[in-house]
PDB file of C-alpha atoms in Angstrom:
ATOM      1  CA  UNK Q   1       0.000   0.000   0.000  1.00 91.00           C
ATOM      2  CA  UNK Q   2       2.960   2.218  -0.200  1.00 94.00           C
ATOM      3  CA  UNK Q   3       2.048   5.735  -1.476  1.00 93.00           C
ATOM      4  CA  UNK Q   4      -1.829   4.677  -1.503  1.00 93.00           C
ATOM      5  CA  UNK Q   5      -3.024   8.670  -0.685  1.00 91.00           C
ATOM      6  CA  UNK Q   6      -6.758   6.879  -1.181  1.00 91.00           C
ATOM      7  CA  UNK Q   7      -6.099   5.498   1.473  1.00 92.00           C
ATOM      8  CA  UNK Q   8      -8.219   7.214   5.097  1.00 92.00           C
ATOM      9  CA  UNK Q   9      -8.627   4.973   7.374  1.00 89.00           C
ATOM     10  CA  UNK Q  10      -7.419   0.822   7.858  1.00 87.00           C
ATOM     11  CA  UNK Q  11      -8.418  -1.825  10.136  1.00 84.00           C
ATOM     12  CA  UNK Q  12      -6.019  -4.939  10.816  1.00 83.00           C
ATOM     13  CA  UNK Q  13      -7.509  -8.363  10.972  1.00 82.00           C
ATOM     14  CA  UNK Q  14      -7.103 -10.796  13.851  1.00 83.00           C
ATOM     15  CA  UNK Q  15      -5.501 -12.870  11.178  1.00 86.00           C
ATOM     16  CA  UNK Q  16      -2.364 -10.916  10.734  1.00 90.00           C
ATOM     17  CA  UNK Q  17       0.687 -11.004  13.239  1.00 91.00           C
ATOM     18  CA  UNK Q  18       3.392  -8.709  11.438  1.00 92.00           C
ATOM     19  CA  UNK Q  19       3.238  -6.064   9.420  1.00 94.00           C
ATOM     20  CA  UNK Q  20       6.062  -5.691   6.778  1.00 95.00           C
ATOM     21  CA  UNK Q  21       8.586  -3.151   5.949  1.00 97.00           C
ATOM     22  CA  UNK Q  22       7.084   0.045   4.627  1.00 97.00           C
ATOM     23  CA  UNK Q  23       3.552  -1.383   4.324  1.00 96.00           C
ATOM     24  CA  UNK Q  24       1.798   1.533   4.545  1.00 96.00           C
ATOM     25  CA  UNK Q  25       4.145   4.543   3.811  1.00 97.00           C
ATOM     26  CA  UNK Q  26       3.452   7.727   2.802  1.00 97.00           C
ATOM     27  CA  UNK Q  27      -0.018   6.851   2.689  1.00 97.00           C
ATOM     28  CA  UNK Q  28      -0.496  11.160   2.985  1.00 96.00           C
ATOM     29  CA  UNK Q  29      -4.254  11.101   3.930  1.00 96.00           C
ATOM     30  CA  UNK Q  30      -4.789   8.041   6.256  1.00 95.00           C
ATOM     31  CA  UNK Q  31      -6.140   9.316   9.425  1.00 92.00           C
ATOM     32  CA  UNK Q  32      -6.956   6.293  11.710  1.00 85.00           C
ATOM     33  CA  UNK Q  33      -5.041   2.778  12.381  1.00 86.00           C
ATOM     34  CA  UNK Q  34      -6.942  -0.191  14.607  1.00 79.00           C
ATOM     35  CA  UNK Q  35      -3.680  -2.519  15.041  1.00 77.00           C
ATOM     36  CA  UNK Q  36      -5.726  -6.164  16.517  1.00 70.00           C
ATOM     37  CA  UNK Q  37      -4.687  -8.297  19.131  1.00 73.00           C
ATOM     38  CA  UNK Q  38      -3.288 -10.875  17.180  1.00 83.00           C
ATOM     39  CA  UNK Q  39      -0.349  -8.218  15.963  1.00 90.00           C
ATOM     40  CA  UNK Q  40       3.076  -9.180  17.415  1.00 92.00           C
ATOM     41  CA  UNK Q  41       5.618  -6.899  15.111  1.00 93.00           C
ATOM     42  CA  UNK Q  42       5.991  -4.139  13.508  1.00 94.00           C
ATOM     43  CA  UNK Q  43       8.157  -3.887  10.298  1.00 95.00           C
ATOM     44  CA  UNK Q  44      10.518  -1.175   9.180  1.00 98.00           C
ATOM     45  CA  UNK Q  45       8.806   2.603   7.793  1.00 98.00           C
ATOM     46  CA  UNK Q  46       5.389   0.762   8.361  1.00 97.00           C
ATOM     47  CA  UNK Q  47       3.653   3.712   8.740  1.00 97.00           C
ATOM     48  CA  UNK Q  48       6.616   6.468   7.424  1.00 98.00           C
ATOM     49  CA  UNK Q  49       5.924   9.466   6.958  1.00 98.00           C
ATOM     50  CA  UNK Q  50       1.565   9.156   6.872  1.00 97.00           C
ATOM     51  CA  UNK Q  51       1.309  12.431   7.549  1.00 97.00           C
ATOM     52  CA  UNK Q  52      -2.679  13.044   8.110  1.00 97.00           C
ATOM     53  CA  UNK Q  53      -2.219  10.157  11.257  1.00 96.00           C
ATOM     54  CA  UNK Q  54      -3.305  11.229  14.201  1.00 95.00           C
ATOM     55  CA  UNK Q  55      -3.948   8.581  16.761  1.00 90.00           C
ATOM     56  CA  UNK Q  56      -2.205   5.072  17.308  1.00 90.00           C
ATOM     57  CA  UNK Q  57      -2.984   2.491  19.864  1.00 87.00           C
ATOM     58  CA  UNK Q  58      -0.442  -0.427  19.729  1.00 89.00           C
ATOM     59  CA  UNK Q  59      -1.811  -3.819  20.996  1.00 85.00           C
ATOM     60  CA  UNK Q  60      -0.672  -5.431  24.431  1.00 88.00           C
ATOM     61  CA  UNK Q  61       0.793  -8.388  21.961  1.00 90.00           C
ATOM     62  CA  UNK Q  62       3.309  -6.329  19.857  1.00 91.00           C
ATOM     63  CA  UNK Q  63       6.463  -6.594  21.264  1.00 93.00           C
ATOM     64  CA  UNK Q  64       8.408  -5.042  18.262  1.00 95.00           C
ATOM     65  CA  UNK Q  65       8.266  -1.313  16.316  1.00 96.00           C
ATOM     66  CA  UNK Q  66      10.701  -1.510  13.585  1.00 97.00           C
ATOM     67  CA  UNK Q  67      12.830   1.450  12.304  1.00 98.00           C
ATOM     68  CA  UNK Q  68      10.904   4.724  11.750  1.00 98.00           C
ATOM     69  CA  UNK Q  69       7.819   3.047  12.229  1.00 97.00           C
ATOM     70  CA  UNK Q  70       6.060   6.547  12.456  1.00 97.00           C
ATOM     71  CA  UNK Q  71       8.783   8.398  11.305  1.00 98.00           C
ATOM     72  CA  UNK Q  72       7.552  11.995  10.107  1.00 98.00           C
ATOM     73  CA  UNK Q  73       3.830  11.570  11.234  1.00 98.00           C
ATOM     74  CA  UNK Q  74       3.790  15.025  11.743  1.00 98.00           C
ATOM     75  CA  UNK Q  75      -0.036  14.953  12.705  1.00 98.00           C
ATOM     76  CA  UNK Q  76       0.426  12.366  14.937  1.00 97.00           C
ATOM     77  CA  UNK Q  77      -0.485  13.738  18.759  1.00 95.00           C
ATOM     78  CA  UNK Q  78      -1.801  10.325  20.466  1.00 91.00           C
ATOM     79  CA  UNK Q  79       0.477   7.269  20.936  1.00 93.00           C
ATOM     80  CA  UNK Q  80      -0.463   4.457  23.387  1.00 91.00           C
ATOM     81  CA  UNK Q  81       2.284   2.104  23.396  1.00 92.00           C
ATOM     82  CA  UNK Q  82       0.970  -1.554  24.884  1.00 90.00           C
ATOM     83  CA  UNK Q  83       2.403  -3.211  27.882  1.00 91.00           C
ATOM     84  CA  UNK Q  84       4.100  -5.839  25.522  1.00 92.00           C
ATOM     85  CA  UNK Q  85       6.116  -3.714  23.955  1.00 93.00           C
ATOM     86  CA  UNK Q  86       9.827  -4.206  25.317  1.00 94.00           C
ATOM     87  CA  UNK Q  87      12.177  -2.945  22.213  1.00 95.00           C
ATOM     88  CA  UNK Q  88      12.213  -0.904  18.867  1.00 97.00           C
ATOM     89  CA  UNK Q  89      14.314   0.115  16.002  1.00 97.00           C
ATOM     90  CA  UNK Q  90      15.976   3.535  15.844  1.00 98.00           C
ATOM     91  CA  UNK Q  91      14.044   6.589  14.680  1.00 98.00           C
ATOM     92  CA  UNK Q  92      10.865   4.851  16.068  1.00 98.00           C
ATOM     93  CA  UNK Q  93       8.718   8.109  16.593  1.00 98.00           C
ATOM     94  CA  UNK Q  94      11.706  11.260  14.594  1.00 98.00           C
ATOM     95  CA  UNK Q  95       9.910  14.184  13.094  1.00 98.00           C
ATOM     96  CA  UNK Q  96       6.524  13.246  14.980  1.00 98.00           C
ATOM     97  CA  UNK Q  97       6.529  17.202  15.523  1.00 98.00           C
ATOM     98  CA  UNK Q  98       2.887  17.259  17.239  1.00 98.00           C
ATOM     99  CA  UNK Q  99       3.455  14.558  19.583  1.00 98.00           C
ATOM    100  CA  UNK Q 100       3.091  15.751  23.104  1.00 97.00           C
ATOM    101  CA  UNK Q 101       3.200  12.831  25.681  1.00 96.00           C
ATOM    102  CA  UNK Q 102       4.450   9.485  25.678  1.00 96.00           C
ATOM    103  CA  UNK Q 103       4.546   6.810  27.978  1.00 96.00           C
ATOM    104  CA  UNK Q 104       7.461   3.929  27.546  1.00 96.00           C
ATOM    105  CA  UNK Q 105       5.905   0.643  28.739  1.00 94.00           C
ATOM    106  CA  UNK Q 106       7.400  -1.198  32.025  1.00 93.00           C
ATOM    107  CA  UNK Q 107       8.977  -3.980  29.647  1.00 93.00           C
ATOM    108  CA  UNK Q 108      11.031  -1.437  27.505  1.00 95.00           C
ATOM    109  CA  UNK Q 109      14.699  -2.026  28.339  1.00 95.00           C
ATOM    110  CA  UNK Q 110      16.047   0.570  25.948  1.00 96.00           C
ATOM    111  CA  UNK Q 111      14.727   3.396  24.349  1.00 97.00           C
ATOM    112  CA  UNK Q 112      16.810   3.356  20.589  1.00 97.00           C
ATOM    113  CA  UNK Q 113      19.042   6.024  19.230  1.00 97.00           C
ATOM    114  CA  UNK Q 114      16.988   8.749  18.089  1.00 97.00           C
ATOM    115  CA  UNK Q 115      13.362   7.592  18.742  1.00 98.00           C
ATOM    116  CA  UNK Q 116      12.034  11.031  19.747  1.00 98.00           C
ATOM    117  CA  UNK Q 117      14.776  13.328  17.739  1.00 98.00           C
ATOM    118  CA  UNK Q 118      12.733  16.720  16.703  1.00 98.00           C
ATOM    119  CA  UNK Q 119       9.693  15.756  18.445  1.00 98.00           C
ATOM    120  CA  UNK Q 120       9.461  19.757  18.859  1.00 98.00           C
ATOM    121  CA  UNK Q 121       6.316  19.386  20.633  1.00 98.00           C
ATOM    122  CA  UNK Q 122       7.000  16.377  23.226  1.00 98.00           C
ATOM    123  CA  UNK Q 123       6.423  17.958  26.786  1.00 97.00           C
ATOM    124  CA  UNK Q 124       5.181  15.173  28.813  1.00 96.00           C
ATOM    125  CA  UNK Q 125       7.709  12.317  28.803  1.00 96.00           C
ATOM    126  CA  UNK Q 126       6.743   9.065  31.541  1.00 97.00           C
ATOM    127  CA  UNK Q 127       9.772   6.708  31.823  1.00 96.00           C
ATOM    128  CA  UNK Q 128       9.558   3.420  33.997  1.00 95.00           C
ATOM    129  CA  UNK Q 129      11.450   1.293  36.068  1.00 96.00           C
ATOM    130  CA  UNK Q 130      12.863  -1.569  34.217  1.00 95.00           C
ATOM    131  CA  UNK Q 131      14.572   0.988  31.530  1.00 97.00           C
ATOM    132  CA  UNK Q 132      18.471   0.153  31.234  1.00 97.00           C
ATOM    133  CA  UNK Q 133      19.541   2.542  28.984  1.00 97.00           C
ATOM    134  CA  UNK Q 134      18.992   6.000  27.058  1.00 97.00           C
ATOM    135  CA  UNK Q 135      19.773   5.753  23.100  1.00 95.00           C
ATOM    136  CA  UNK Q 136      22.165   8.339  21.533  1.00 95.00           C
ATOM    137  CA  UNK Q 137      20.048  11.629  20.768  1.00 95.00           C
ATOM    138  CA  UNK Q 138      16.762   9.835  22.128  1.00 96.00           C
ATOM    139  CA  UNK Q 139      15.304  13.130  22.546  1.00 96.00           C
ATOM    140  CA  UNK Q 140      17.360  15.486  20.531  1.00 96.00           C
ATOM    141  CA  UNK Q 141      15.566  18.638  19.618  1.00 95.00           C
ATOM    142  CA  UNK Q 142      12.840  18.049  21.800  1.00 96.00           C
ATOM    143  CA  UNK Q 143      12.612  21.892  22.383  1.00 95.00           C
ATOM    144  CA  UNK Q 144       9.155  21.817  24.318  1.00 97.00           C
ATOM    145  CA  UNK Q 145      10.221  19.671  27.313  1.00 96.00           C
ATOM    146  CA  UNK Q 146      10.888  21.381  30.517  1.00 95.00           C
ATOM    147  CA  UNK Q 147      11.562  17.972  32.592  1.00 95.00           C
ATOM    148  CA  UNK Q 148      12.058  15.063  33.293  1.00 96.00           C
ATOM    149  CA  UNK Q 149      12.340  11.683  36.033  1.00 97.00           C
ATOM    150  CA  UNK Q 150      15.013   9.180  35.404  1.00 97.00           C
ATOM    151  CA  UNK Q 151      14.131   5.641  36.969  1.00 97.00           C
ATOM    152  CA  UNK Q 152      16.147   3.987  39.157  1.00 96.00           C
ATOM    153  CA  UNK Q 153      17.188   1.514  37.044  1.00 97.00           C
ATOM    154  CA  UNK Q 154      18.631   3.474  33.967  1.00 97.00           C
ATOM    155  CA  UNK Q 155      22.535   2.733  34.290  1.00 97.00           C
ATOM    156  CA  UNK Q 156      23.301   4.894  30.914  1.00 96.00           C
ATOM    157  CA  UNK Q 157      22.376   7.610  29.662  1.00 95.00           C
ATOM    158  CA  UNK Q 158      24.238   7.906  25.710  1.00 94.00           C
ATOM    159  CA  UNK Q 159      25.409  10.955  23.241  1.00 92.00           C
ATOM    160  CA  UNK Q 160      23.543  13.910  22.548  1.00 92.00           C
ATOM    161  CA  UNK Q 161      20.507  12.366  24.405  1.00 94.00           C
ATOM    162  CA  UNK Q 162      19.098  15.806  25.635  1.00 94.00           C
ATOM    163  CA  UNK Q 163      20.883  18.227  23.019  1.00 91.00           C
ATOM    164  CA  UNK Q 164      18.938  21.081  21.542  1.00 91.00           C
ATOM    165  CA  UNK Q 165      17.144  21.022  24.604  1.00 93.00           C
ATOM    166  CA  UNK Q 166      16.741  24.769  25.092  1.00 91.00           C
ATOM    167  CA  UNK Q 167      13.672  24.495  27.828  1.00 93.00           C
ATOM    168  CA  UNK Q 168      14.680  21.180  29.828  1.00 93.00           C
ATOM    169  CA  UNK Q 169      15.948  22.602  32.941  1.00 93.00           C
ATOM    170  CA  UNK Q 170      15.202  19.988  35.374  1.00 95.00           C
ATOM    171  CA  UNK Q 171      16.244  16.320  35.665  1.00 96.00           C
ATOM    172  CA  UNK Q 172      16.146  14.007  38.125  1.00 97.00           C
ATOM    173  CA  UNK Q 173      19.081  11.299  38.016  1.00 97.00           C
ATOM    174  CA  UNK Q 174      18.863   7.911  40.719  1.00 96.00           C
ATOM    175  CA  UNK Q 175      21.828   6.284  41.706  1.00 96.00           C
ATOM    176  CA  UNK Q 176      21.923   3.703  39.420  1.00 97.00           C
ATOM    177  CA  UNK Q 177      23.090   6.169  36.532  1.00 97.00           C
ATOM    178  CA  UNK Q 178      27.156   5.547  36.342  1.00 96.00           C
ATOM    179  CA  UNK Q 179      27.334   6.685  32.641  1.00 95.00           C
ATOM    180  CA  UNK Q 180      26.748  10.089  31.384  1.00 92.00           C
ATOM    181  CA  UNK Q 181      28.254  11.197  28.509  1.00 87.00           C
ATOM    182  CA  UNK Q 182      29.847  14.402  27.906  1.00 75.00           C
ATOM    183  CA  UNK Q 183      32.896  15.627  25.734  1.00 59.00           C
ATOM    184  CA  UNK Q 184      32.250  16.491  22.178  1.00 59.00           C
ATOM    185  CA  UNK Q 185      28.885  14.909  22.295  1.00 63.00           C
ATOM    186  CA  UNK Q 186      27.501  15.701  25.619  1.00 76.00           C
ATOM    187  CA  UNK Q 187      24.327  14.365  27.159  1.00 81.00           C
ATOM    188  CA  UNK Q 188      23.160  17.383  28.114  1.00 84.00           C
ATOM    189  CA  UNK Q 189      23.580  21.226  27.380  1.00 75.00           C
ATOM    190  CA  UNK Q 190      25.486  22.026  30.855  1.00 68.00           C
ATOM    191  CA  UNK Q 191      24.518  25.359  30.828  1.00 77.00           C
ATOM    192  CA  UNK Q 192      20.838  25.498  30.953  1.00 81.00           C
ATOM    193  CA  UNK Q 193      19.947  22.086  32.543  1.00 88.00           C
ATOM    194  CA  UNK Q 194      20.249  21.419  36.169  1.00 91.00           C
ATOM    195  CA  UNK Q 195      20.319  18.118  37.891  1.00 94.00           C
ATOM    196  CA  UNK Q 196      18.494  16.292  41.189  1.00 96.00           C
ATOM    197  CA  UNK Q 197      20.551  13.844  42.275  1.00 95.00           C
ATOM    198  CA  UNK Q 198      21.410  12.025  45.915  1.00 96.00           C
ATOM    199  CA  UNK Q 199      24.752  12.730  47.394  1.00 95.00           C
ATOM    200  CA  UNK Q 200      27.487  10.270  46.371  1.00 94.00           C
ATOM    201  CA  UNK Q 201      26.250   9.406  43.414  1.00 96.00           C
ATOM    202  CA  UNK Q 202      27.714   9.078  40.645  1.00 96.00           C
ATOM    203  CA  UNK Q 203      25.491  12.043  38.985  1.00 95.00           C
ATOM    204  CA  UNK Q 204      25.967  14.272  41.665  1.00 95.00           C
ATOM    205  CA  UNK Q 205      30.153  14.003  40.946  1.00 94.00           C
ATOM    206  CA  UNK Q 206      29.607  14.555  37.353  1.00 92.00           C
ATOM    207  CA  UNK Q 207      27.581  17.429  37.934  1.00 92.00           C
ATOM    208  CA  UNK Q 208      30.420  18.796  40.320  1.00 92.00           C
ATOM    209  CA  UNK Q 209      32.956  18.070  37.254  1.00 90.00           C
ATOM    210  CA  UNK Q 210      31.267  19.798  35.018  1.00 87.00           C
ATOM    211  CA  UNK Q 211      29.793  22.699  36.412  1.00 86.00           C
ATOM    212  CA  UNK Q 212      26.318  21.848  36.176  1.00 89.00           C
ATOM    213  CA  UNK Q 213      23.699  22.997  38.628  1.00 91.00           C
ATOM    214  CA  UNK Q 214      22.753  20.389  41.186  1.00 93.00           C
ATOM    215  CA  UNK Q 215      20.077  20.059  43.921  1.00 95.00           C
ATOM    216  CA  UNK Q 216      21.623  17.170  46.422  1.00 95.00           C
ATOM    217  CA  UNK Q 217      19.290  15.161  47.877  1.00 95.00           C
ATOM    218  CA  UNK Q 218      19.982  13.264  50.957  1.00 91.00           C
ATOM    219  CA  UNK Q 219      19.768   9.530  50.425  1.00 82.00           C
ATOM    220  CA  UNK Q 220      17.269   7.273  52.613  1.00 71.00           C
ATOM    221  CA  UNK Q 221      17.679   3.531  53.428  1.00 61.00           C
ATOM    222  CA  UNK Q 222      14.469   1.822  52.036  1.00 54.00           C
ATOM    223  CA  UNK Q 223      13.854  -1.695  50.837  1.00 47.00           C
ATOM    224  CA  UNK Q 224      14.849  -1.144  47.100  1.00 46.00           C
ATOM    225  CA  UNK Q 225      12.547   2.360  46.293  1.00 46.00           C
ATOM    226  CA  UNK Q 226      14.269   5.529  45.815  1.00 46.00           C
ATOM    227  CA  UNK Q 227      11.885   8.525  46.850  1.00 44.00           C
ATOM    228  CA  UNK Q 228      11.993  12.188  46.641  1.00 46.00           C
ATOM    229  CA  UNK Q 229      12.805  14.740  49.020  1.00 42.00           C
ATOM    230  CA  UNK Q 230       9.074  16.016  49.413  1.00 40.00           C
ATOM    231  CA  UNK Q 231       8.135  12.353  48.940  1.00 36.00           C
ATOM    232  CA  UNK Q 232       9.981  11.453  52.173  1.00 32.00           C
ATOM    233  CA  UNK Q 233       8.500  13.853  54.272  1.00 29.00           C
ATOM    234  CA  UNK Q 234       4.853  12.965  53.195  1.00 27.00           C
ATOM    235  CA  UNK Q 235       5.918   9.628  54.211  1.00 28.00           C
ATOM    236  CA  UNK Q 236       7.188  10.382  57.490  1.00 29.00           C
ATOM    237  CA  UNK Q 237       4.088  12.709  58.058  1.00 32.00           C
ATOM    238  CA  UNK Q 238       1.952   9.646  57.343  1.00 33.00           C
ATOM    239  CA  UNK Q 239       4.488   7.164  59.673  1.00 33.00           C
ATOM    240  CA  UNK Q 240       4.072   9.686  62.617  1.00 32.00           C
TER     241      UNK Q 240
END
């Protein structure tokens, strides 16, 4: 169906479980998607560049999105990725300029190199525990978000992740982070961003090295949750 611009609207059968590479790209005035149960993967430029698309709801089965599976669906402003989903290919969601919230499933392990580049619009980004590692320029150009809450089990955090930033100016780092890159292709712009981090950590050094701002927060023994400072008092409000 490549190029089909008749194209508005498509419904995937039960019968199907993959969807091959570039299936329905540049498909220009295809509005709506239903992706069935049965789907389990998601082939390269599926859905490239369909730039009327506007809202996508991936089944609980698919585990896969291939490279630039919505790559320039600039309409695009809903996403709901399923729980199944634990892995995609690079440049998963580039260009999407009016996406403005995503949530990355609890079985994602790695968010790709690039998979939110130039999402100018992306404000609302909801990142969950289980995540190992940030891709190189994951969210490069992502000029519209203002923040954002590393979980405590990202160890890595790769080049140019948060570059072209201008407005982020408020991350929160866990002590499992003991990788950040910086040099010619820094993580982060060091002079508008500033960091949360616990004391010792291996953030809070880097932010000492390299003159980034850094609210310390003081660490608390728990039984494997890492909390927040205002978190910690509402707990000890609620203990007492």
């Amino acid at each position: 169906f490549y190029g089909c611009n008749a194209m508005t609207a498509v419904t995937i059968p039960q019968s199907v479980v993959w969807i091959g590479d570039e299936t329905f790209r540049k498909c220009e005035n295809l509005k709506t998607v239903s992706l069935q149960a049965s789907l389990t993967d998601m082939g390269n430029s599926a859905f490239r560049d369909c730039t009327a698309l506007t809202d996508v709801s991936v089944g609980e089965a698919v585990r896969y999105l291939g490279e630039d599976s919505f790559r320039g669906c600039v309409s695009l402003t809903n996403v709901s990725l399923g729980g199944g989903v634990s892995s995609a290919g690079s440049r998963t969601f580039m260009e999407c300029t009016s996406l403005r919230n995503i949530v990355i499933p609890k079985n994602f392990r790695s968010l790709p190199e690039r998979m939110f580049k130039s999402c100018t619009q992306l404000s609302g980004v909801t990142l969950n525990y289980g995540l190992i590692s940030i891709g190189d320029s994951a969210f490069y150009g992502c000029s519209a978000l203002e923040s954002i809450e590393i979980p405590n089990s990202v160890t890595g955090i790769g080049e140019n992740s948060f570059w072209e930033c201008p407005n982020l100016t408020d991350v929160f780092l866990p002590f499992s982070v003991t990788s950040i890159t910086n040099g010619w292709n820094p993580s982060f712009h060091n002079d508008t961003v500033s960091f949360r981090c616990y004391r010792g950590s291996y953030a809070a050094q880097f932010a000492a090295n390299n003159d980034i701002s850094c609210t310390l927060l003081d660490p608390v023994p728990s039984s494997g949750f890492s909390f927040h400072a205002n978190q910690i008092d509402m707990k000890v409000g609620q203990m007492m």
